[in-house]
Short mmCIF file of C-alpha atoms in Angstrom, two decimals:
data_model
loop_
_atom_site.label_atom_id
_atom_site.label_comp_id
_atom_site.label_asym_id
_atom_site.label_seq_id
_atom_site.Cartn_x
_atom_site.Cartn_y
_atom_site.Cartn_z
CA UNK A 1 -104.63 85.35 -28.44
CA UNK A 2 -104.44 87.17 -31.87
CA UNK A 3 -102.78 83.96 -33.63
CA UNK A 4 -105.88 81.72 -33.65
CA UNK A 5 -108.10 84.47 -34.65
CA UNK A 6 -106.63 85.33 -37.90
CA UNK A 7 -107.09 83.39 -41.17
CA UNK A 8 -106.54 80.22 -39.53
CA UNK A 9 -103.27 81.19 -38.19
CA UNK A 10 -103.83 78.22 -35.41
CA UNK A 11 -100.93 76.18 -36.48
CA UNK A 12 -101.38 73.09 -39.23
CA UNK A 13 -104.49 71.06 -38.48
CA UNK A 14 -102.07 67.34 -38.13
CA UNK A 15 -98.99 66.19 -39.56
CA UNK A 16 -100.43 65.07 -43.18
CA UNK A 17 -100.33 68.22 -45.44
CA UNK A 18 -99.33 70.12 -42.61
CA UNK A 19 -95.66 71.77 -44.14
CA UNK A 20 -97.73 72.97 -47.47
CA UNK A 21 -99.95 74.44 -45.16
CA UNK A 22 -97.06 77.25 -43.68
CA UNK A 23 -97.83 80.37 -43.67
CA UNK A 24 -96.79 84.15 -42.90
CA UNK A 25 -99.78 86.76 -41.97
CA UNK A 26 -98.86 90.37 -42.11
CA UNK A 27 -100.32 93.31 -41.67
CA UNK A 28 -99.27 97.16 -41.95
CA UNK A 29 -100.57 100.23 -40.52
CA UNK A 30 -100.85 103.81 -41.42
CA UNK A 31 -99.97 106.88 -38.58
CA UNK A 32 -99.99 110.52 -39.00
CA UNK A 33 -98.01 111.66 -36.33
CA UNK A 34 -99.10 109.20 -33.45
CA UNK A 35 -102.40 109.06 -34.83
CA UNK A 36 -103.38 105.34 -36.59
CA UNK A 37 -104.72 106.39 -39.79
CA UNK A 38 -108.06 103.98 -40.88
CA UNK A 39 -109.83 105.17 -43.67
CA UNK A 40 -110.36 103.48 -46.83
CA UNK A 41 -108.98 105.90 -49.00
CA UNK A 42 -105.55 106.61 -47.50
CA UNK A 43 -105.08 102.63 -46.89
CA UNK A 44 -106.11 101.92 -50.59
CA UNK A 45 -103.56 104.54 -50.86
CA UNK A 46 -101.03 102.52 -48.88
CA UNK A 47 -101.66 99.59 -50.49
CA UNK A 48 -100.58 100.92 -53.81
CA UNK A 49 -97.24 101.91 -52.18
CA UNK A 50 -96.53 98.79 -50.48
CA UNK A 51 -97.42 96.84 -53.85
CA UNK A 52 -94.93 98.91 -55.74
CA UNK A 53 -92.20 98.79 -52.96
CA UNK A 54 -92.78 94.96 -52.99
CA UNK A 55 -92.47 94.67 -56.20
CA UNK A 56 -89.50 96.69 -56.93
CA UNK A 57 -87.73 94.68 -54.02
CA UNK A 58 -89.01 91.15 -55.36
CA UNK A 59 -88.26 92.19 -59.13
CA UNK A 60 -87.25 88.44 -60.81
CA UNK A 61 -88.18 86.09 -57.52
CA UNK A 62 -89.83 83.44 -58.35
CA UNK A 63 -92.05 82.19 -55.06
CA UNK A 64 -92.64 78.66 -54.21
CA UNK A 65 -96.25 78.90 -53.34
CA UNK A 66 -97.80 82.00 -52.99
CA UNK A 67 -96.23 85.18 -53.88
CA UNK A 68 -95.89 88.87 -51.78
CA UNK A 69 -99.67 90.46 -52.12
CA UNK A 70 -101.64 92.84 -49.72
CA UNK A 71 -105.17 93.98 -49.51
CA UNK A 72 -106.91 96.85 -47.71
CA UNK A 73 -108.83 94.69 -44.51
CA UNK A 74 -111.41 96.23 -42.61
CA UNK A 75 -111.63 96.27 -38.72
CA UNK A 76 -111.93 92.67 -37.51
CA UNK A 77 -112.60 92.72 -33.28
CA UNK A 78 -109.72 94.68 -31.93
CA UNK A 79 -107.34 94.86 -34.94
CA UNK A 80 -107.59 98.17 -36.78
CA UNK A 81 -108.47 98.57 -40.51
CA UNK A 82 -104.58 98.09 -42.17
CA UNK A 83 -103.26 96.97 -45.07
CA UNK A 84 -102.14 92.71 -45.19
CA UNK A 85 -101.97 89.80 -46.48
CA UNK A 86 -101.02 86.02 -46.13
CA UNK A 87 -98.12 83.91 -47.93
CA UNK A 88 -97.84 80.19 -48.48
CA UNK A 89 -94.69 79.16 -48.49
CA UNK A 90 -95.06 75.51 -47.49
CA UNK A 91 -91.25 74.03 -47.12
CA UNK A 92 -89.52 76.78 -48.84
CA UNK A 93 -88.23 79.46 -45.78
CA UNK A 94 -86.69 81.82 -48.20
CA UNK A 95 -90.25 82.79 -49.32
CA UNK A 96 -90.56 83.23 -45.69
CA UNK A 97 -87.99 85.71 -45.16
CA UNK A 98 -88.11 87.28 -48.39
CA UNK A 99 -91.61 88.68 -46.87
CA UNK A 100 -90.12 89.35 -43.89
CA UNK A 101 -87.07 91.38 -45.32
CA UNK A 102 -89.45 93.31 -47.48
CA UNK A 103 -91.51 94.34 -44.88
CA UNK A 104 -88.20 95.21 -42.60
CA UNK A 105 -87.21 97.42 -45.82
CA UNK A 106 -90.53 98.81 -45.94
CA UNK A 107 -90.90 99.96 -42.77
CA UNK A 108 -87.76 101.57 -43.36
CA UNK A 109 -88.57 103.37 -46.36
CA UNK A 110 -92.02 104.49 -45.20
CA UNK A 111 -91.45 105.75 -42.04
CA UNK A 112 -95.22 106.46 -41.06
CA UNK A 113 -95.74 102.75 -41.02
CA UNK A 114 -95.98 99.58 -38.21
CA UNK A 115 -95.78 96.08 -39.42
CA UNK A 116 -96.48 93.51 -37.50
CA UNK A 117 -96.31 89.50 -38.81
CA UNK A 118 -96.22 86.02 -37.27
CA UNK A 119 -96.44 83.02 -39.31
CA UNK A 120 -98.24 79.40 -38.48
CA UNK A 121 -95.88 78.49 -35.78
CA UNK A 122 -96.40 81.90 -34.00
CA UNK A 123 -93.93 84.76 -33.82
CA UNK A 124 -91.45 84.61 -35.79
CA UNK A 125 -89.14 87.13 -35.08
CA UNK A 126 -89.17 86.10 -31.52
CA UNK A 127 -88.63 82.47 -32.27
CA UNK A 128 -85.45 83.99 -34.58
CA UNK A 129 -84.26 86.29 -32.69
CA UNK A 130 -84.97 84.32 -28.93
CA UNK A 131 -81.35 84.72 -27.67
CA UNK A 132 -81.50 88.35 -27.42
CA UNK A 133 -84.61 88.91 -25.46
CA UNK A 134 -85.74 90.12 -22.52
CA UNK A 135 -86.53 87.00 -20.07
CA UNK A 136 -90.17 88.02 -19.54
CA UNK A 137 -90.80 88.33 -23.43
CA UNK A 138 -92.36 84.36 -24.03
CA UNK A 139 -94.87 83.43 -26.74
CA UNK A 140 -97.73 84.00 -23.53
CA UNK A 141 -96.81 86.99 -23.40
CA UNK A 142 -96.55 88.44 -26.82
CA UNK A 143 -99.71 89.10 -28.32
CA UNK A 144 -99.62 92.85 -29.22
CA UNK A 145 -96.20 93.06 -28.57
CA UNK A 146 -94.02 92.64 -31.47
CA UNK A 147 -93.70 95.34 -34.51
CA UNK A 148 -91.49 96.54 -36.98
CA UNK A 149 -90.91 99.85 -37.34
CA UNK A 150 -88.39 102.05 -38.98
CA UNK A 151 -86.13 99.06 -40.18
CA UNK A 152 -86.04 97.79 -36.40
CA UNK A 153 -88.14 95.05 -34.21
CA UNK A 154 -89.39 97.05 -31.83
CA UNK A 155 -90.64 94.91 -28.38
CA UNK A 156 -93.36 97.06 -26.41
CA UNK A 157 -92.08 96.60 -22.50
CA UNK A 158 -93.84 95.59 -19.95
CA UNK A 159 -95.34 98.34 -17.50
CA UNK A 160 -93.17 100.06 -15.00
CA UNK A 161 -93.05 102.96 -12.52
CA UNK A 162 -91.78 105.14 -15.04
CA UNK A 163 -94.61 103.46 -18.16
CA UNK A 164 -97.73 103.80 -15.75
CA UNK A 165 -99.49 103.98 -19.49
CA UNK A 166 -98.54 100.48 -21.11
CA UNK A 167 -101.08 97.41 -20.36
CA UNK A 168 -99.49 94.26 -19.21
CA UNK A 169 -101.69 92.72 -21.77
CA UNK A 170 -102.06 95.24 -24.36
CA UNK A 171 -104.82 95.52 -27.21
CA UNK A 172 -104.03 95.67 -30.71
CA UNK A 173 -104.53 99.40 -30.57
CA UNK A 174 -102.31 99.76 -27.27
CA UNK A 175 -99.63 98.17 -28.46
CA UNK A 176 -99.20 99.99 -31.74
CA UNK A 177 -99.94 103.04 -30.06
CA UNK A 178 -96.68 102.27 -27.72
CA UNK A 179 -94.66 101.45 -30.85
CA UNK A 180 -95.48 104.33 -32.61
CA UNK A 181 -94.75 106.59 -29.58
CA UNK A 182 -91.45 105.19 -29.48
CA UNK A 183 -90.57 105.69 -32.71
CA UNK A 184 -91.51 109.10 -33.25
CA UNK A 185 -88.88 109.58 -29.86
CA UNK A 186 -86.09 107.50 -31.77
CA UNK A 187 -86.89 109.53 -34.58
CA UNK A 188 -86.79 113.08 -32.63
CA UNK A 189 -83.63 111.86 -30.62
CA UNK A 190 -81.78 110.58 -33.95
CA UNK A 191 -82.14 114.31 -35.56
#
């Protein structure tokens, strides 16, 4: 899946040195309407924003390892150009999820964005929040899956009757595309 193709995202290579290694991976993407929005200049844009959100929110922290920081990246294989970035956090979990709660805030604040993250263990979100999935949702059957958007962890379902569009193993593309979709209708039906 998408894990071991990302920045070493594998999992620690053995049990010496393996708790400095911890990481979280990120990445954000840009819509317009349903449409993902790639070009360099509107994700340099982007990048600006989320840098100065990030900031604002993380005003005083001081970070273990590595602190909050995102790049524009290019397409890589099936993952559209976004903007992200990678923490260390080694032992210290409240690095952890004080990238995670920026990004929830984030995605709150900017509503034309989709965040998805998993750190070195795999999904996070899932592995926090495992008690209040759906049965089908395991770490199998994630990849693609998983998102933040407007404030909220958003799950893309599996197909049905009624969802003859959604891939039981979605691209990178496919699943955002579902997200998005969804919001925009949570959006519509919340005005």
């Amino acid at each position: 899946g998408l894990f071991a193709e990302m920045d070493g995202a594998g999992g620690p290579s053995g049990p010496l040195g393996a708790v400095e290694d911890e990481k979280i991976f990120y990445q954000v993407f840009l819509f317009d309407g349903e449409q993902l929005v790639e070009d360099d200049a509107s994700l340099r844009a982007l990048c600006f924003s989320v840098r100065a959100f990030a900031a604002q929110e993380l005003l005083g922290y001081l970070w273990q390892r590595d602190a909050f920081s995102v790049s524009v990246k290019p397409v890589e294989g099936e993952v559209p150009a976004h903007v992200g970035g990678t923490t260390r956090f080694g032992d210290n979990v409240e690095d952890e999820w004080g990238v995670i709660g920026v990004l929830f805030k984030l995605s709150k604040a900017l509503s034309q964005i989709v965040v998805r993250l998993w750190d070195t263990d795999g999904e996070v979100l899932l592995i926090e929040a495992a008690e209040e999935l759906p049965v089908w949702l395991e770490p199998e059957s994630s990849d693609n899956r998983v998102f933040i958007s407007n404030g909220l962890l958003q799950i893309v379902p599996l197909p049905s009757k009624g969802q003859a569009d959604l891939a039981v193993e979605p691209s990178a593309r496919e699943g955002l595309a579902a997200v998005r979709a969804s919001s925009l209708r949570l959006a519509a039906a919340r005005a």
